[in-house]
mmCIF file with all atom_site columns, C-alpha atoms in Angstrom:
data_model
loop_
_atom_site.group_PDB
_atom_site.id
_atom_site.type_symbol
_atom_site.label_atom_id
_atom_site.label_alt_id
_atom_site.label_comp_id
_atom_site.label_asym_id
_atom_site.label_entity_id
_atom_site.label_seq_id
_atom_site.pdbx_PDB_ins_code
_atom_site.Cartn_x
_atom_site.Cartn_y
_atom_site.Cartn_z
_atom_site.occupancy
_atom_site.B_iso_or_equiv
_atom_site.pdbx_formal_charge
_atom_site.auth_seq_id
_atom_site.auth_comp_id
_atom_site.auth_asym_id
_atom_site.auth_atom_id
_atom_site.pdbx_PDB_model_num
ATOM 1   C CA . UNK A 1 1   ? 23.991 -2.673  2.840   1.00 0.00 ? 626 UNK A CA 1
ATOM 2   C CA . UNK A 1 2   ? 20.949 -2.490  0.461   1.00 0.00 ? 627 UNK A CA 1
ATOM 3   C CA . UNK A 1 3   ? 20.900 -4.765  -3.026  1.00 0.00 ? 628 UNK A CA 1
ATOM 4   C CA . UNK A 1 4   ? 19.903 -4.128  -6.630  1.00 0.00 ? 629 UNK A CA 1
ATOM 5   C CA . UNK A 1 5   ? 17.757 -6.356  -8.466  1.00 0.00 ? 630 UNK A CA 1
ATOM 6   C CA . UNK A 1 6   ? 18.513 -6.878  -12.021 1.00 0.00 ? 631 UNK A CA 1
ATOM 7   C CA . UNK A 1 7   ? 16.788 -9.574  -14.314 1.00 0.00 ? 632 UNK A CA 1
ATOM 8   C CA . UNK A 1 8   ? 16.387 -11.683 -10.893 1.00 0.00 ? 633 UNK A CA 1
ATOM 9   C CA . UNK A 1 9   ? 19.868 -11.386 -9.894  1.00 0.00 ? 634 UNK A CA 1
ATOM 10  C CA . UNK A 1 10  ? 20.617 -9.556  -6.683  1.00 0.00 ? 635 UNK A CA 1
ATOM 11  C CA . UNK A 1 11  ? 23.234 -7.556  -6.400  1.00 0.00 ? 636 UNK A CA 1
ATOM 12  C CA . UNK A 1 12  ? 24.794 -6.512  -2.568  1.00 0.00 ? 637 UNK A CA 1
ATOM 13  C CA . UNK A 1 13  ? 25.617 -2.795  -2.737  1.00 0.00 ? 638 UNK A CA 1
ATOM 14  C CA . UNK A 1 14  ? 28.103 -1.896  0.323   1.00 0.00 ? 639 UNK A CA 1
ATOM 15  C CA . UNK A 1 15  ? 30.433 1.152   0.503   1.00 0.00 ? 640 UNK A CA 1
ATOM 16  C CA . UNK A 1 16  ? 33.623 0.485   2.304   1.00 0.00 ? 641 UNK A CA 1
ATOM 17  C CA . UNK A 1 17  ? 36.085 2.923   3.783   1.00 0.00 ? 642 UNK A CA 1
ATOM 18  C CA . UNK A 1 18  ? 39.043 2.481   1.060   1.00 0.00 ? 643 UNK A CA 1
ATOM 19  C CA . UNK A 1 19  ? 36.475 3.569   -1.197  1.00 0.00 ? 644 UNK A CA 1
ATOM 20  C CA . UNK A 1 20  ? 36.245 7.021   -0.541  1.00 0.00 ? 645 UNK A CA 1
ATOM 21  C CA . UNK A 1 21  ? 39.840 7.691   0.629   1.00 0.00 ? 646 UNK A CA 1
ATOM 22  C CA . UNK A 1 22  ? 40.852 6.612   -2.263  1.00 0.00 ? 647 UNK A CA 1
ATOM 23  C CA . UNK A 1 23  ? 38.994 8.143   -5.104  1.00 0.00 ? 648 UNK A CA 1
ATOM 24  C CA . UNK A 1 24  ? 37.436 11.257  -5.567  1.00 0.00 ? 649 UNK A CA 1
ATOM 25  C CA . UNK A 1 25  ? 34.330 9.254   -5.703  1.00 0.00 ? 650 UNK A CA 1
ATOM 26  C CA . UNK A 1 26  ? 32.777 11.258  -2.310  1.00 0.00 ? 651 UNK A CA 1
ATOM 27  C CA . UNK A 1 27  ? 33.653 14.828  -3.647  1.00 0.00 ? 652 UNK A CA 1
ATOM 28  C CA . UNK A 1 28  ? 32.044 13.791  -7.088  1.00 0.00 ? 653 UNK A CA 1
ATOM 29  C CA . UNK A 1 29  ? 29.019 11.913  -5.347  1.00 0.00 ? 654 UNK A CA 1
ATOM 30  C CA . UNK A 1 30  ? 28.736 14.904  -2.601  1.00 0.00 ? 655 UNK A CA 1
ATOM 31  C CA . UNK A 1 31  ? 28.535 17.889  -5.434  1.00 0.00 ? 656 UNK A CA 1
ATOM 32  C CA . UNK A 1 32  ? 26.332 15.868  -7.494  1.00 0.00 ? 657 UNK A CA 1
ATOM 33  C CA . UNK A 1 33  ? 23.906 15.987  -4.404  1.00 0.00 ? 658 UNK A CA 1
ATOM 34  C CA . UNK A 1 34  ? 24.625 19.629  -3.541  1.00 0.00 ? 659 UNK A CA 1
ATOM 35  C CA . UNK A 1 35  ? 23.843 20.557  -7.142  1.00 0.00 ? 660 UNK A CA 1
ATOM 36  C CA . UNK A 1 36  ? 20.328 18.547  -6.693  1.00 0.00 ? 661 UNK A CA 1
ATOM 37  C CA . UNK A 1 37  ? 19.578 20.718  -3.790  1.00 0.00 ? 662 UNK A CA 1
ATOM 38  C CA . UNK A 1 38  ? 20.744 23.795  -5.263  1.00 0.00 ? 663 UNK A CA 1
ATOM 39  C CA . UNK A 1 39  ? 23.169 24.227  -3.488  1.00 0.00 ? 664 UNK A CA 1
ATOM 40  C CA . UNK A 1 40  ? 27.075 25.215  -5.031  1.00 0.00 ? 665 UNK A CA 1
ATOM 41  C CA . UNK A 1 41  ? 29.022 25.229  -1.696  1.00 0.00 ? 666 UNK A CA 1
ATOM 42  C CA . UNK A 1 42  ? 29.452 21.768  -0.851  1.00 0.00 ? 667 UNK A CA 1
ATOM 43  C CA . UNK A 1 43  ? 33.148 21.009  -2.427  1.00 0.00 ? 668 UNK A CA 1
ATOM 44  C CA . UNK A 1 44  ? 34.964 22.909  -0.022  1.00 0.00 ? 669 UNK A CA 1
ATOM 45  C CA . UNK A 1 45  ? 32.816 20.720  2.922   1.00 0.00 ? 670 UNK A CA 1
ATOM 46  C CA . UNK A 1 46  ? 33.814 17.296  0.544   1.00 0.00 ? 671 UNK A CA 1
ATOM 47  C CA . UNK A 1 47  ? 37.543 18.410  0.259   1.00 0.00 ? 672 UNK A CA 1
ATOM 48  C CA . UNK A 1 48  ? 37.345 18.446  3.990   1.00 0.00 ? 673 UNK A CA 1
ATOM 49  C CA . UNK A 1 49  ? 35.622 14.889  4.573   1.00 0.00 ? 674 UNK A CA 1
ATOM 50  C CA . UNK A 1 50  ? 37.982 13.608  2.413   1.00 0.00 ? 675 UNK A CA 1
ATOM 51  C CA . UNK A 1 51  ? 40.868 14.161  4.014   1.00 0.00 ? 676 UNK A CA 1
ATOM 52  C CA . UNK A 1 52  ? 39.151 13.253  7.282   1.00 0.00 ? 677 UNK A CA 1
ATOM 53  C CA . UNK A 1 53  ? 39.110 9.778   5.860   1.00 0.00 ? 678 UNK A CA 1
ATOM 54  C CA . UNK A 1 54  ? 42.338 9.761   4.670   1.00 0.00 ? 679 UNK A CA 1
ATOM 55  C CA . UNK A 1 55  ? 44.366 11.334  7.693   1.00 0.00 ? 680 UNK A CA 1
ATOM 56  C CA . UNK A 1 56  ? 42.404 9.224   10.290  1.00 0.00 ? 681 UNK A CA 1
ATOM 57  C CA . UNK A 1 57  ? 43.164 6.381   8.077   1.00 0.00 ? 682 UNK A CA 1
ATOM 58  C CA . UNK A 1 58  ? 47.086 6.867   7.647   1.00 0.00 ? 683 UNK A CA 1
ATOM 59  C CA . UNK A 1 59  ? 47.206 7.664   11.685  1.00 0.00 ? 684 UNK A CA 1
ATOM 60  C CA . UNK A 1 60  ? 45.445 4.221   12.317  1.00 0.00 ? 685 UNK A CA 1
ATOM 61  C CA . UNK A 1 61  ? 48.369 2.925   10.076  1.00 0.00 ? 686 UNK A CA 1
ATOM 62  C CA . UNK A 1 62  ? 51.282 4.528   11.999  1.00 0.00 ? 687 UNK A CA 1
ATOM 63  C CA . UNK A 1 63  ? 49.558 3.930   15.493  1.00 0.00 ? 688 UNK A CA 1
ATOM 64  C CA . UNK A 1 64  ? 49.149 0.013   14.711  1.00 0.00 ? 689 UNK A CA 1
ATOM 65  C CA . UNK A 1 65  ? 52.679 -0.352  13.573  1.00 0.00 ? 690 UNK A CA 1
ATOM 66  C CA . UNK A 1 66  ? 54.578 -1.009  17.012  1.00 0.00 ? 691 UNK A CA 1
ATOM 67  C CA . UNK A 1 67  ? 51.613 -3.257  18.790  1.00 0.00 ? 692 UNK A CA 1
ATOM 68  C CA . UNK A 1 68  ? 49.510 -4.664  16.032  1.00 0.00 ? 693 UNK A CA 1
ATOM 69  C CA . UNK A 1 69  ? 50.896 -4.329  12.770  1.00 0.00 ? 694 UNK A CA 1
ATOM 70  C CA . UNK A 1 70  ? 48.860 -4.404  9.722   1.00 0.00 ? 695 UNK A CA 1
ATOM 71  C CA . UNK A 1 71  ? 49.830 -5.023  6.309   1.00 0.00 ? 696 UNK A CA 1
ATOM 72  C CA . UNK A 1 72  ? 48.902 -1.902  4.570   1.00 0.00 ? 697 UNK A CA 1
ATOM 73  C CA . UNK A 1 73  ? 46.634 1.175   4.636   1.00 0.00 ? 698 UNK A CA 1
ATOM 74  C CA . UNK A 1 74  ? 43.273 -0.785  2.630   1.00 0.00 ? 699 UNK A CA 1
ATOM 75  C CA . UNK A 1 75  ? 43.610 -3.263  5.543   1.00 0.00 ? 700 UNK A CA 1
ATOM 76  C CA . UNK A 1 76  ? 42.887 -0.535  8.295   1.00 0.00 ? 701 UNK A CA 1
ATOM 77  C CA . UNK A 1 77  ? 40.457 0.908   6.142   1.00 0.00 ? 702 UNK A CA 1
ATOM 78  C CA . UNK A 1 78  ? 38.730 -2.789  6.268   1.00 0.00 ? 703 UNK A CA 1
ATOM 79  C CA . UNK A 1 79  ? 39.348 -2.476  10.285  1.00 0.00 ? 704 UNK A CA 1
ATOM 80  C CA . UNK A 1 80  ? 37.349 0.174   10.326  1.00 0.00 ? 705 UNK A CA 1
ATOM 81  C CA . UNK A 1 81  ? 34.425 0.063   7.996   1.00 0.00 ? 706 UNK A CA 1
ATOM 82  C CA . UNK A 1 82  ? 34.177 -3.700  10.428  1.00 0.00 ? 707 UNK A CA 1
ATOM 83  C CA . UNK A 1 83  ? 33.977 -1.068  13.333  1.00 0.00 ? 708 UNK A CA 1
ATOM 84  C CA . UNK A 1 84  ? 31.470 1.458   11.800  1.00 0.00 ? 709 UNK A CA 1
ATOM 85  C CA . UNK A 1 85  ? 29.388 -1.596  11.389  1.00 0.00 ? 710 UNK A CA 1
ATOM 86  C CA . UNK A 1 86  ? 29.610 -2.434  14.543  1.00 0.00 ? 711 UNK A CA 1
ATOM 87  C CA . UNK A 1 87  ? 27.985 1.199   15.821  1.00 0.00 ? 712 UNK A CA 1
ATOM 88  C CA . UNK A 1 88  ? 24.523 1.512   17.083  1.00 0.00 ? 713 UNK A CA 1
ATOM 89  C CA . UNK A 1 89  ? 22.297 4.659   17.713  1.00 0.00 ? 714 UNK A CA 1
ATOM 90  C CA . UNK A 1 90  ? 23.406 4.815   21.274  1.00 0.00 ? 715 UNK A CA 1
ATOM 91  C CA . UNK A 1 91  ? 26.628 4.267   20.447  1.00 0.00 ? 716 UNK A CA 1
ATOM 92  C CA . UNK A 1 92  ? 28.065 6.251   17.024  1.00 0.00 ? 717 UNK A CA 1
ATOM 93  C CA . UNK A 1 93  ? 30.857 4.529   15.336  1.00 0.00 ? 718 UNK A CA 1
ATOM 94  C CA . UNK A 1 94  ? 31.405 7.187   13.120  1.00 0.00 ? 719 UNK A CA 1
ATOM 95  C CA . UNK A 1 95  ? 34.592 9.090   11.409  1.00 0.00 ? 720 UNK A CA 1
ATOM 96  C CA . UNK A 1 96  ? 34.730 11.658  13.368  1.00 0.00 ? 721 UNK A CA 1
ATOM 97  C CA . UNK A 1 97  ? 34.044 9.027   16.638  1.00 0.00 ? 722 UNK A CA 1
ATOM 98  C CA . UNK A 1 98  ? 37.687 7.352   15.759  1.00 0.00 ? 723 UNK A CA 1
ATOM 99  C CA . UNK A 1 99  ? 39.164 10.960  14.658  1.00 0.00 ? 724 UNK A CA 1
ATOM 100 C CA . UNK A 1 100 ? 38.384 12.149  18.453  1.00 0.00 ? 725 UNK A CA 1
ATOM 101 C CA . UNK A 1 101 ? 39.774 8.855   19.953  1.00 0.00 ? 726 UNK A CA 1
ATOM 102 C CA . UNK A 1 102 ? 43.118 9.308   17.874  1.00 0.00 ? 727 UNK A CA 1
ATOM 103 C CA . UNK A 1 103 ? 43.494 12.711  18.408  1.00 0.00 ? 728 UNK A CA 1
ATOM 104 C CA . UNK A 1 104 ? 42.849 12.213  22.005  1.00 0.00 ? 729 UNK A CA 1
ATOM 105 C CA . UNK A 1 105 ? 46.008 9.989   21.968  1.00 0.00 ? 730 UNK A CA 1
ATOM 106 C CA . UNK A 1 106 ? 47.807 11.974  20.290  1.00 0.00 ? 731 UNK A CA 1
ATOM 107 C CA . UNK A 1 107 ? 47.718 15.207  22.938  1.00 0.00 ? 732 UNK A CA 1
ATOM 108 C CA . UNK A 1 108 ? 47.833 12.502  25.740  1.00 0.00 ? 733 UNK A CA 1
ATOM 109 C CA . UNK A 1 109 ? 51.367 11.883  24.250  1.00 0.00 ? 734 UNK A CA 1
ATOM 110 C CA . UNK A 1 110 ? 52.316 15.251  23.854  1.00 0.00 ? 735 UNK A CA 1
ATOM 111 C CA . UNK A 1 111 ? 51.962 15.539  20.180  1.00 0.00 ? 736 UNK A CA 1
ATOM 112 C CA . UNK A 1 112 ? 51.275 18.377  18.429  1.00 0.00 ? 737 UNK A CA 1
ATOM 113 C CA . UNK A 1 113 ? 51.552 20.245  21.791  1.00 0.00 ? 738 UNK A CA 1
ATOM 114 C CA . UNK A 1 114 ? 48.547 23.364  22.275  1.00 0.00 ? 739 UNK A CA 1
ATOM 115 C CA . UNK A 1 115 ? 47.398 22.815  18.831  1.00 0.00 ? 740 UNK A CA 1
ATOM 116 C CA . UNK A 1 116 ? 45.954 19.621  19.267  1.00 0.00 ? 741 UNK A CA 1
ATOM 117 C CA . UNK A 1 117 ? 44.428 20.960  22.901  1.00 0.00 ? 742 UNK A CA 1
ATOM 118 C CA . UNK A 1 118 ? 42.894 24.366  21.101  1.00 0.00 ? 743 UNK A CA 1
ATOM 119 C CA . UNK A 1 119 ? 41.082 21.924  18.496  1.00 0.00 ? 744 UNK A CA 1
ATOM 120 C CA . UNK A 1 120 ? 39.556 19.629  21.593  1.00 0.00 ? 745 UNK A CA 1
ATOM 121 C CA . UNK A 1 121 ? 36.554 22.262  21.294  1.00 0.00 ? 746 UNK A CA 1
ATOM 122 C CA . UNK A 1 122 ? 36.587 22.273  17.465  1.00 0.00 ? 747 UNK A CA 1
ATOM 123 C CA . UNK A 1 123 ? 36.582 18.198  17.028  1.00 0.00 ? 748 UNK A CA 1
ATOM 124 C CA . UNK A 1 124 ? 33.884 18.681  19.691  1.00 0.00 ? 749 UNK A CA 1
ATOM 125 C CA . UNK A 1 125 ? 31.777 20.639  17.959  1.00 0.00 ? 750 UNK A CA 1
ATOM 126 C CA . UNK A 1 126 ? 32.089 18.146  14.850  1.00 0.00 ? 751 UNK A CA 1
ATOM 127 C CA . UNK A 1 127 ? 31.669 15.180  16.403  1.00 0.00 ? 752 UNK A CA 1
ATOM 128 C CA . UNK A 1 128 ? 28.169 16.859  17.638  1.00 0.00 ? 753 UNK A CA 1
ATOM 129 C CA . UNK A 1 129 ? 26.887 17.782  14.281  1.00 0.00 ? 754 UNK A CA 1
ATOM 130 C CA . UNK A 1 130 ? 27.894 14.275  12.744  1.00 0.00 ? 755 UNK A CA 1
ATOM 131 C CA . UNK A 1 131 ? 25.857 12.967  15.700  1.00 0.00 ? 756 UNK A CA 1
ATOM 132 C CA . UNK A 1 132 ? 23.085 15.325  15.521  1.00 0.00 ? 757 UNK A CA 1
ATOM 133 C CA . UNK A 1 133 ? 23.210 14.193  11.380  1.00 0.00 ? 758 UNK A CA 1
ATOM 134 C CA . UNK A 1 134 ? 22.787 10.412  12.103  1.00 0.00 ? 759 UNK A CA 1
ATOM 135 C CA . UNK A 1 135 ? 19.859 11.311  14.181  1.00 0.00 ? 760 UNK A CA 1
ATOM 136 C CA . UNK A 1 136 ? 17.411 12.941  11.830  1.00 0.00 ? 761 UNK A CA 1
ATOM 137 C CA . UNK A 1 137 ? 18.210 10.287  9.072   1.00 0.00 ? 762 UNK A CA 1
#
């Protein structure tokens, strides 16, 4: 969280999951940034994060239902911006952190069969990056 100070008033600044899964407020901020650095590819990269969000969101939804229900999806999205701020260095709480854990369950159960087993190396490879990301910031 950082804060803006306006005529003495400070003002908490804090981005929350719902925001982004929501809106196209992280494709829009995302090219914006891409255009600063010159660079024109970035949309198809946003489009992706996106719906990263949103799907890991919605599964949280469905997976919550039989065992601890919750009332809608803005509520898990509140769960887990709680457990991205409860990350550290040494241990990421990061999107693609709960993506792996829900995926995980999902092959354990037999969903999705060998598709979900080919993309173990895939999410993988993510998951590194995003880590390898968090680092050099």
């Amino acid at each position: 969280m950082t804060t803006l100070k306006v005529n003495g008033t400070e003002y908490k600044i804090k981005f929350g999951y719902n925001s982004f899964c929501d809106t196209d407020l992280l494709d829009r901020t995302s090219e914006i940034m891409g255009i600063l650095r010159g660079d024109t590819s970035t949309t198809k990269d946003n489009e992706f994060t996106r719906r990263l969000f949103s799907v890991t969101r919605e599964l949280l939804f469905e997976g919550f239902k039989k065992y601890n229900p919750v009332e809608n999806l803005e509520e898990v999205g509140n769960i887990l911006d709680d457990y991205f701020d409860e990350g550290t260095a040494e241990e990421t709480h990061g999107l693609m952190d709960v993506f792996g854990i829900v995926a995980s369950e999902l092959l354990a159960e037999g969903f999705f069969g060998d598709l979900l087993t080919k993309s173990e190396k895939a999410i993988a490879q993510i998951t590194e990056r995003q880590k390898k990301k968090a680092q050099k910031k």
